[in-house]
Coordinates of C-alpha atoms and ligand atoms in Angstrom, one line a residue:
M1 CA 17.6 4.6 -61.3
N2 CA 14.0 5.3 -62.4
S3 CA 11.5 6.8 -60.1
N4 CA 9.7 3.5 -59.5
T5 CA 12.8 1.8 -58.1
F6 CA 13.5 4.8 -56.0
L7 CA 9.9 4.6 -54.5
H8 CA 10.4 0.9 -53.8
I9 CA 13.7 1.4 -52.0
H10 CA 12.2 4.3 -50.2
K11 CA 9.3 2.1 -48.9
I12 CA 11.7 -0.6 -47.7
A13 CA 13.7 2.0 -45.9
I14 CA 10.6 3.3 -44.1
G15 CA 9.5 -0.2 -43.3
L16 CA 12.9 -1.0 -41.7
L17 CA 12.8 2.3 -39.8
L18 CA 9.4 1.5 -38.4
L19 CA 10.6 -2.0 -37.3
L20 CA 13.6 -0.4 -35.7
I21 CA 11.4 2.1 -33.8
I22 CA 9.1 -0.8 -32.7
F23 CA 11.9 -2.9 -31.3
T24 CA 14.0 -0.1 -29.7
N25 CA 11.4 2.1 -28.2
N26 CA 9.8 -0.4 -25.8
S27 CA 6.5 0.8 -27.1
C28 CA 3.2 -1.0 -26.8
T29 CA 1.8 -1.7 -30.2
R30 CA -1.5 -3.0 -31.3
S31 CA -1.5 -5.1 -34.5
E32 CA -4.8 -5.0 -36.3
G33 CA -4.4 -8.2 -38.3
A34 CA -3.8 -11.6 -36.8
R35 CA -4.3 -11.3 -33.0
G36 CA -2.6 -14.6 -32.3
D37 CA -3.5 -16.6 -29.2
F38 CA -3.4 -13.8 -26.6
D39 CA -5.0 -10.5 -25.8
V40 CA -1.7 -9.1 -24.7
V41 CA 1.9 -10.4 -24.9
I42 CA 4.8 -9.1 -23.0
L43 CA 8.0 -9.9 -24.9
N44 CA 11.7 -10.3 -23.8
G45 CA 11.2 -8.9 -20.3
R46 CA 13.3 -9.9 -17.3
V47 CA 10.5 -11.7 -15.4
I48 CA 11.1 -11.7 -11.7
N49 CA 8.6 -13.7 -9.6
P50 CA 9.7 -13.8 -6.0
A51 CA 7.2 -16.5 -5.2
S52 CA 9.2 -19.0 -7.2
N53 CA 12.6 -17.2 -7.3
L54 CA 12.2 -16.9 -11.1
D55 CA 14.5 -14.3 -12.6
D56 CA 14.9 -14.9 -16.3
V57 CA 14.1 -13.4 -19.7
K58 CA 10.7 -14.8 -20.9
N59 CA 7.6 -14.0 -22.9
I60 CA 4.2 -13.8 -21.2
G61 CA 0.8 -14.4 -22.8
I62 CA -2.3 -12.9 -21.3
K63 CA -5.9 -13.7 -22.1
N64 CA -9.2 -12.9 -20.3
G65 CA -7.3 -11.0 -17.6
K66 CA -5.2 -14.0 -16.6
V67 CA -1.6 -15.1 -17.3
Q68 CA -1.9 -18.0 -19.7
I69 CA 1.7 -18.8 -20.6
I70 CA 5.3 -17.9 -19.4
T71 CA 7.7 -19.1 -22.1
K72 CA 10.9 -18.8 -24.0
K73 CA 9.0 -19.5 -27.2
E74 CA 7.7 -16.9 -29.6
I75 CA 4.1 -15.9 -29.0
V76 CA 1.8 -13.4 -30.7
G77 CA -1.1 -11.3 -29.4
G78 CA -3.4 -8.4 -30.0
T79 CA -1.4 -5.9 -27.9
V80 CA 2.4 -6.3 -27.9
I81 CA 4.5 -4.9 -25.1
E82 CA 8.2 -5.0 -26.0
A83 CA 9.9 -5.3 -22.6
G84 CA 13.5 -5.8 -23.5
G85 CA 15.8 -4.4 -20.8
L86 CA 12.8 -4.0 -18.4
V87 CA 11.8 -6.0 -15.3
V88 CA 8.4 -7.6 -15.5
S89 CA 7.1 -8.0 -11.9
P90 CA 3.8 -9.0 -10.3
G91 CA 1.9 -5.8 -9.7
F92 CA 2.6 -4.3 -6.3
I93 CA 0.1 -4.8 -3.5
D94 CA -0.2 -1.9 -1.1
I95 CA -1.5 -3.4 2.2
H96 CA -1.9 0.0 3.8
Q97 CA -3.6 2.7 1.7
H98 CA -6.1 5.2 3.1
G99 CA -6.8 7.3 0.0
Q100 CA -9.3 5.2 -1.9
D101 CA -10.6 7.6 -4.6
A102 CA -9.8 8.3 -8.3
E103 CA -7.0 10.8 -7.4
N104 CA -5.2 8.4 -5.1
Y105 CA -5.6 5.5 -7.4
R106 CA -3.7 7.5 -10.1
Y107 CA -0.7 8.0 -7.7
K108 CA -0.8 4.3 -6.8
V109 CA -0.8 3.0 -10.4
M110 CA 1.9 5.4 -11.4
D111 CA 3.9 4.0 -8.5
G112 CA 3.4 0.4 -9.8
V113 CA 0.6 -0.5 -7.4
T114 CA -2.2 -2.7 -8.9
T115 CA -4.0 -3.5 -5.6
A116 CA -4.5 -1.0 -2.7
L117 CA -6.1 -1.9 0.5
E118 CA -7.6 0.2 3.4
L119 CA -7.0 -2.2 6.3
E120 CA -5.8 -0.1 9.2
M121 CA -8.9 2.2 9.6
G122 CA -11.3 0.3 7.4
T123 CA -15.0 1.2 7.1
S124 CA -18.2 0.7 9.1
D125 CA -20.2 -0.4 6.0
I126 CA -18.5 -3.0 3.8
D127 CA -21.2 -3.4 1.1
A128 CA -21.5 0.4 0.7
W129 CA -17.7 0.8 0.5
Y130 CA -17.4 -1.7 -2.4
S131 CA -20.4 -0.5 -4.3
E132 CA -19.2 3.1 -4.2
R133 CA -16.1 1.9 -6.2
E134 CA -17.7 -0.6 -8.5
D135 CA -16.7 -0.1 -12.2
K136 CA -15.0 3.2 -11.3
A137 CA -11.5 2.1 -10.2
I138 CA -8.4 1.8 -12.2
I139 CA -6.8 -0.6 -9.7
N140 CA -8.0 -3.4 -7.4
H141 CA -9.1 -2.4 -4.0
G142 CA -10.4 -3.7 -0.7
V143 CA -11.2 -2.8 2.9
S144 CA -11.4 -4.1 6.5
I145 CA -14.3 -3.7 9.0
G146 CA -12.9 -0.9 11.2
H147 CA -13.1 -0.6 15.0
V148 CA -12.6 3.1 14.7
P149 CA -15.4 3.9 12.2
L150 CA -17.7 1.5 14.1
R151 CA -17.0 3.4 17.3
I152 CA -17.4 6.8 15.6
E153 CA -20.8 5.7 14.3
L154 CA -21.9 4.1 17.6
M155 CA -20.9 7.1 19.7
H156 CA -22.1 9.7 17.2
D157 CA -18.7 11.3 17.1
P158 CA -18.5 14.3 14.7
G159 CA -15.0 13.3 13.5
G160 CA -14.2 12.0 10.1
F161 CA -11.2 9.9 9.5
A162 CA -10.2 10.1 13.2
P163 CA -12.6 10.6 16.1
V164 CA -12.4 13.9 18.1
A165 CA -15.1 13.4 20.8
D166 CA -16.7 10.4 22.5
A167 CA -15.4 7.8 20.1
A168 CA -11.9 8.8 21.3
Y169 CA -12.5 9.7 24.9
K170 CA -15.5 7.7 26.2
A171 CA -15.2 4.2 27.6
A172 CA -17.7 1.8 26.0
S173 CA -20.3 0.1 28.2
E174 CA -20.7 -3.6 28.2
D175 CA -23.7 -3.2 25.8
E176 CA -21.6 -1.0 23.5
I177 CA -18.8 -3.5 23.4
G178 CA -21.4 -6.1 22.4
L179 CA -22.6 -3.9 19.6
L180 CA -19.1 -3.2 18.3
K181 CA -18.4 -7.0 18.3
K182 CA -21.6 -7.5 16.3
G183 CA -20.5 -4.8 13.9
I184 CA -17.2 -6.6 13.3
E185 CA -18.8 -10.0 12.8
M186 CA -21.3 -8.5 10.4
G187 CA -18.6 -6.8 8.4
L188 CA -16.6 -10.1 8.2
D189 CA -19.7 -11.9 7.0
Q190 CA -20.0 -9.3 4.2
G191 CA -16.4 -10.0 3.1
A192 CA -14.3 -7.6 4.9
I193 CA -10.6 -8.4 4.6
G194 CA -10.0 -8.5 8.3
V195 CA -10.5 -6.0 11.2
G196 CA -8.9 -2.6 11.5
F197 CA -7.7 -0.8 14.7
G198 CA -6.3 2.6 15.5
L199 CA -5.8 2.3 19.2
M200 CA -3.9 5.6 19.5
Y201 CA -7.0 7.3 18.1
T202 CA -9.4 5.7 20.6
P203 CA -7.5 6.0 23.9
A204 CA -10.7 5.4 25.9
S205 CA -11.1 1.9 24.5
S206 CA -10.2 -0.5 27.3
H207 CA -7.8 -3.4 27.0
W208 CA -10.8 -5.6 27.6
E209 CA -12.7 -3.9 24.8
I210 CA -9.9 -4.6 22.4
L211 CA -9.6 -8.2 23.5
E212 CA -13.3 -8.6 22.8
M213 CA -12.8 -7.3 19.3
F214 CA -9.9 -9.7 18.7
R215 CA -12.2 -12.5 19.9
A216 CA -14.7 -11.5 17.2
A217 CA -12.0 -11.5 14.6
A218 CA -10.7 -14.9 15.7
K219 CA -14.1 -16.5 15.0
H220 CA -13.4 -15.9 11.3
N221 CA -9.6 -16.3 11.5
A222 CA -9.5 -12.6 10.4
P223 CA -6.3 -10.7 10.7
C224 CA -6.3 -7.6 13.0
Y225 CA -4.4 -4.7 11.5
V226 CA -3.4 -2.5 14.3
H227 CA -2.0 1.0 14.8
I228 CA -0.9 0.3 18.4
R229 CA -1.9 2.4 21.4
Y230 CA 1.4 4.3 22.1
A231 CA 4.3 5.5 20.1
G232 CA 7.8 6.2 21.4
L233 CA 10.1 5.6 24.2
K234 CA 8.5 6.9 27.4
E235 CA 7.3 4.4 30.0
P236 CA 4.8 3.4 31.1
N237 CA 3.0 4.3 27.8
S238 CA 5.8 3.1 25.5
C239 CA 5.7 1.4 22.2
I240 CA 6.9 -1.7 24.0
A241 CA 3.9 -1.8 26.3
A242 CA 1.6 -1.0 23.3
L243 CA 3.0 -3.9 21.2
G244 CA 2.7 -6.2 24.3
E245 CA -1.0 -5.4 24.4
V246 CA -1.7 -6.6 20.9
I247 CA 0.6 -9.6 20.9
S248 CA -1.1 -10.7 24.1
A249 CA -4.5 -10.2 22.5
A250 CA -3.4 -12.3 19.5
A251 CA -2.1 -15.0 21.8
V252 CA -5.3 -15.0 24.0
S253 CA -7.8 -14.8 21.2
G254 CA -6.0 -16.7 18.5
A255 CA -6.6 -13.9 15.9
P256 CA -3.7 -13.2 13.5
L257 CA -2.1 -9.8 14.1
H258 CA -0.6 -7.3 11.6
V259 CA 1.3 -4.3 13.1
V260 CA 1.1 -1.3 10.8
H261 CA 3.9 1.3 10.2
I262 CA 6.2 0.0 12.9
T263 CA 8.9 2.6 12.5
S264 CA 6.5 5.5 13.3
M265 CA 5.5 3.7 16.5
G266 CA 9.0 2.6 17.6
F267 CA 11.3 5.3 16.3
S268 CA 14.7 4.3 17.8
L269 CA 13.1 1.4 19.7
T270 CA 11.9 -0.2 16.4
P271 CA 14.7 -2.9 16.6
Q272 CA 13.4 -4.0 20.0
M273 CA 9.8 -4.2 18.7
L274 CA 11.0 -6.3 15.7
Q275 CA 12.8 -8.6 18.2
M276 CA 9.5 -9.0 20.1
I277 CA 7.6 -9.9 17.0
S278 CA 10.2 -12.4 15.8
E279 CA 10.2 -14.1 19.2
A280 CA 6.4 -14.2 19.3
R281 CA 6.4 -15.8 15.9
S282 CA 9.0 -18.4 17.0
H283 CA 6.4 -19.4 19.7
G284 CA 3.7 -19.9 17.1
I285 CA 1.8 -16.6 17.3
D286 CA 0.8 -15.3 13.9
V287 CA 2.2 -11.7 13.6
S288 CA 3.2 -9.8 10.5
V289 CA 4.5 -6.2 10.3
E290 CA 5.0 -3.4 7.8
C291 CA 6.8 -0.1 7.4
Y292 CA 6.8 2.8 4.9
P293 CA 10.2 3.9 3.5
Y294 CA 10.3 7.4 4.9
T295 CA 11.6 9.2 8.0
A296 CA 8.5 11.3 8.7
T297 CA 5.0 10.5 9.9
Q298 CA 1.7 12.1 9.0
T299 CA -1.6 12.4 10.8
L300 CA -4.4 14.7 11.9
I301 CA -3.1 17.4 14.4
E302 CA -6.4 17.5 16.3
S303 CA -6.5 13.7 16.9
A304 CA -5.6 12.0 20.2
V305 CA -2.1 11.2 18.7
Y306 CA -1.1 14.8 19.7
D307 CA -2.5 14.5 23.3
G308 CA 0.0 14.4 26.1
D309 CA 3.8 14.7 26.0
W310 CA 4.4 13.8 22.4
R311 CA 7.6 15.9 22.3
G312 CA 9.2 14.0 25.2
S313 CA 7.9 10.6 24.0
W314 CA 9.0 10.9 20.4
G315 CA 12.1 12.9 21.1
I316 CA 11.2 15.7 18.7
D317 CA 10.1 19.4 18.9
Y318 CA 7.6 21.7 17.3
S319 CA 10.1 22.7 14.6
D320 CA 10.1 19.0 13.4
L321 CA 6.4 19.4 12.5
L322 CA 5.4 20.5 8.9
W323 CA 2.0 22.0 8.3
I324 CA 0.8 20.5 5.0
E325 CA -1.6 23.2 4.0
T326 CA 1.1 25.9 3.9
G327 CA 4.4 24.0 4.1
E328 CA 5.5 25.9 7.2
R329 CA 7.4 24.5 10.2
L330 CA 5.5 24.8 13.4
T331 CA 6.1 26.7 16.7
E332 CA 4.4 26.3 20.1
E333 CA 2.0 29.1 19.0
S334 CA 1.1 27.8 15.5
F335 CA 0.8 24.2 16.9
A336 CA -1.8 25.4 19.4
K337 CA -3.6 27.4 16.7
Y338 CA -3.8 24.6 14.1
R339 CA -4.8 22.0 16.8
K340 CA -8.0 24.1 17.1
T341 CA -8.7 24.3 13.4
G342 CA -7.5 20.8 12.5
G343 CA -5.7 19.3 9.5
M344 CA -2.8 17.1 8.4
V345 CA 0.6 17.5 9.9
I346 CA 3.9 15.8 9.1
A347 CA 6.4 15.0 11.9
H348 CA 10.1 14.3 11.1
S349 CA 10.6 11.7 13.8
I350 CA 12.1 8.4 12.4
P351 CA 15.9 8.0 12.3
E352 CA 17.2 7.1 8.8
E353 CA 19.2 4.1 10.1
V354 CA 16.0 2.7 11.6
V355 CA 14.2 3.0 8.2
K356 CA 17.1 1.1 6.6
S357 CA 17.4 -1.7 9.2
T358 CA 13.6 -2.2 9.2
I359 CA 13.5 -2.4 5.4
A360 CA 16.4 -4.9 5.6
N361 CA 14.5 -7.2 8.1
P362 CA 13.1 -10.2 6.1
M363 CA 9.8 -10.2 8.2
V364 CA 8.9 -6.6 7.1
I365 CA 6.4 -5.9 4.3
I366 CA 6.6 -2.5 2.7
A367 CA 3.3 -0.5 2.4
S368 CA 2.6 3.2 2.0
D369 CA 0.0 4.4 4.5
G370 CA -0.8 6.8 1.7
M371 CA -3.4 9.5 1.4
I372 CA -3.2 12.5 -0.9
T373 CA -6.0 15.1 -1.1
D374 CA -6.2 17.7 -3.9
G375 CA -2.4 17.1 -4.4
K376 CA -1.5 17.6 -0.8
G377 CA -0.3 15.1 1.7
H378 CA 2.7 12.9 2.6
P379 CA 5.0 11.9 -0.4
R380 CA 4.5 8.2 0.7
G381 CA 1.1 8.4 -1.0
A382 CA 2.8 8.7 -4.4
G383 CA 6.3 7.4 -4.1
S384 CA 6.7 4.5 -1.6
F385 CA 7.2 1.7 -4.0
S386 CA 9.5 3.4 -6.5
R387 CA 11.5 4.8 -3.5
L388 CA 11.9 1.3 -2.2
L389 CA 13.2 0.0 -5.5
G390 CA 15.1 3.2 -6.6
K391 CA 16.6 4.5 -3.3
Y392 CA 16.9 1.5 -1.0
V393 CA 17.4 -1.3 -3.6
R394 CA 19.4 0.4 -6.4
E395 CA 21.2 3.3 -4.8
E396 CA 21.8 2.2 -1.2
K397 CA 21.8 -1.6 -1.9
I398 CA 20.0 -2.3 1.5
I399 CA 18.3 -5.4 -0.1
S400 CA 18.4 -7.2 -3.5
L401 CA 15.9 -6.4 -6.2
Q402 CA 14.2 -9.8 -5.8
E403 CA 13.9 -9.3 -2.0
G404 CA 12.5 -5.8 -2.5
L405 CA 9.9 -7.1 -4.9
R406 CA 9.1 -10.0 -2.5
K407 CA 8.1 -7.4 0.2
I408 CA 5.5 -5.8 -2.1
T409 CA 4.1 -8.8 -4.0
I410 CA 4.1 -12.3 -2.5
M411 CA 4.5 -11.3 1.1
P412 CA 1.3 -9.2 1.3
A413 CA -0.5 -11.7 -0.9
Q414 CA 0.3 -14.5 1.4
R415 CA -0.7 -12.5 4.5
L416 CA -4.1 -12.0 2.9
E417 CA -4.9 -15.2 1.2
T418 CA -6.4 -17.0 4.2
I419 CA -9.0 -14.3 4.8
A420 CA -9.4 -13.5 1.1
P421 CA -8.6 -16.5 -1.2
A422 CA -8.5 -14.2 -4.2
F423 CA -5.0 -13.3 -3.2
K424 CA -3.8 -16.8 -4.1
N425 CA -4.0 -15.4 -7.7
K426 CA -2.2 -12.1 -6.9
G427 CA 1.3 -11.1 -6.0
R428 CA 2.8 -13.6 -8.4
I429 CA 3.4 -14.3 -12.1
S430 CA 2.3 -17.9 -12.7
V431 CA -0.1 -19.6 -15.1
G432 CA -3.7 -18.8 -14.0
A433 CA -2.7 -15.8 -11.9
D434 CA -4.5 -12.5 -12.4
A435 CA -2.6 -10.4 -14.9
D436 CA -1.7 -7.6 -12.5
I437 CA 1.7 -6.8 -13.8
T438 CA 4.2 -3.9 -13.3
I439 CA 6.9 -3.4 -15.9
F440 CA 9.7 -1.0 -14.8
D441 CA 13.3 0.0 -15.7
P442 CA 15.5 -1.1 -12.8
D443 CA 18.1 1.6 -13.7
Q444 CA 15.5 4.4 -13.8
I445 CA 12.7 3.7 -11.3
I446 CA 12.6 6.4 -8.6
D447 CA 10.1 8.4 -6.5
Q448 CA 9.7 12.1 -7.4
A449 CA 7.2 13.1 -4.7
T450 CA 8.7 15.2 -1.9
Y451 CA 7.4 16.8 1.3
E452 CA 7.1 20.1 -0.6
E453 CA 5.6 18.5 -3.7
P454 CA 3.9 15.2 -2.7
S455 CA 1.8 14.9 -5.8
K456 CA 4.6 14.1 -8.3
Y457 CA 4.3 10.8 -10.0
S458 CA 7.1 8.3 -9.8
K459 CA 9.2 7.6 -12.9
G460 CA 10.7 4.6 -14.6
I461 CA 7.5 2.5 -14.8
P462 CA 6.5 2.4 -18.5
Y463 CA 3.7 -0.2 -18.2
V464 CA 1.2 -1.4 -15.7
L465 CA -1.5 -3.9 -16.3
V466 CA -4.5 -4.5 -14.1
N467 CA -6.5 -7.7 -14.8
G468 CA -4.9 -7.8 -18.2
V469 CA -5.8 -4.3 -19.2
V470 CA -3.0 -1.8 -19.9
V471 CA -3.5 1.2 -17.5
V472 CA -0.1 2.8 -17.8
D473 CA 1.2 2.9 -21.4
E474 CA 4.7 4.3 -22.2
G475 CA 4.8 5.9 -18.8
K476 CA 1.4 7.6 -19.2
L477 CA -1.8 7.0 -17.5
V478 CA -4.5 5.5 -19.8
E479 CA -7.7 7.5 -19.3
N480 CA -11.2 6.1 -18.8
V481 CA -10.3 2.5 -18.2
Y482 CA -11.6 0.9 -15.0
P483 CA -10.4 -2.7 -14.8
G484 CA -9.9 -2.6 -11.0
K485 CA -12.0 -5.1 -9.0
G486 CA -13.2 -5.0 -5.4
V487 CA -11.4 -7.8 -3.6
R488 CA -13.3 -9.3 -0.7
G489 CA -12.9 -11.9 1.9
V490 CA -15.2 -14.9 2.0
V491 CA -18.8 -13.7 2.0
R492 CA -21.2 -15.6 4.3
D493 CA -25.0 -15.3 4.2
Ligands
ZN1 ZN1 -1.7 4.6 11.4

């Protein structure tokens, strides 16, 4: 053979090799020539859309940030994602995420989340909150108007995330209740996604005050997202009494109710609380509920949560507490010391069988309650969604994959779409929907964040798209892209 023929065969071999790499490596390639009809195409993935019970191998074409076609036919586009063997899901919606900065958004998106919402605590200034994040966010985000931050502001409490002085311990006057109500209505007019409450952090807020806030929410048909007043088993201040308060407020006012992190309020009484919610729903009261897939809680040690007999009420002791800053387990002495200095503490307080039975309950949405600061925090901030799909769906088979995805896509979207119609285009893969898409390997997806190392990214999620833009590519975060949008409720002048 002469050298020319050798060169020719050599070229063909390299070409074949490249083709082989493209089609076996699940890599995202950008063809420079003909762009075809779409900005991005996702080919040969197992598309699961819980909203329509779709579970089939399809191609998806995306243009201008929206899903344009879902088809068995061949399609071409500028960016090609070969998704053979992978699940193509609507991007996950985290209905309970406190950390709302660049660091936290990285953990979220690496865990498959395309929209993260601060609804439990919320903010006191809706416009400022959204403008701080404009064009700076890798994922979609949103916020509620918060009773706690409004109370902190009104009562000049020096606390940050949670109040430590008057906002926690001073009863509001009639005038102050009026001002808090006005604050809530103003926030809703500016497009807040509902009203946030942390009743355990504001023990001095009277039952009447809370009812008045629910009345303000009801005017806009705005959901009230509530961390209820008491956790645990001990009467009269039990989780049952606390849940009764807010179901009553929903029934009296007509405002929709969402109960946050139920397992960390109920512990072993969680099944009874879920029974109450189910019964209230059967009588026409609009109640939804969420949990995170972990057996430990996290909050500020100096907050009102740790007032009173928490050991008796939660059925745990000092040694069940983990001090995040140092990783040490606490004693009576170190508890007293850190309560003075303040900081985040983890409490191992939720039985594993309660976590499992709550995840299995078809009413329950899964959310993270996440917040990681400088790499420190609770692993739920980085791993909740992969843990649901890796540990509880694949390994323990508590629920099916379709059901697991339902709890983190269409269920939160439907909860939010009345107050924020933008969610009618999220949480689903359908023509016209926002191209928020998470592509994962159902055999590999798993959380890696632990109590000791909470800042470890999840694995098994090679691609994530937010509004049609690839933000995770071959399992790596894409730097300097900010396609995330602020999602608001209806804004009224
Ligand atoms: Zn909470």
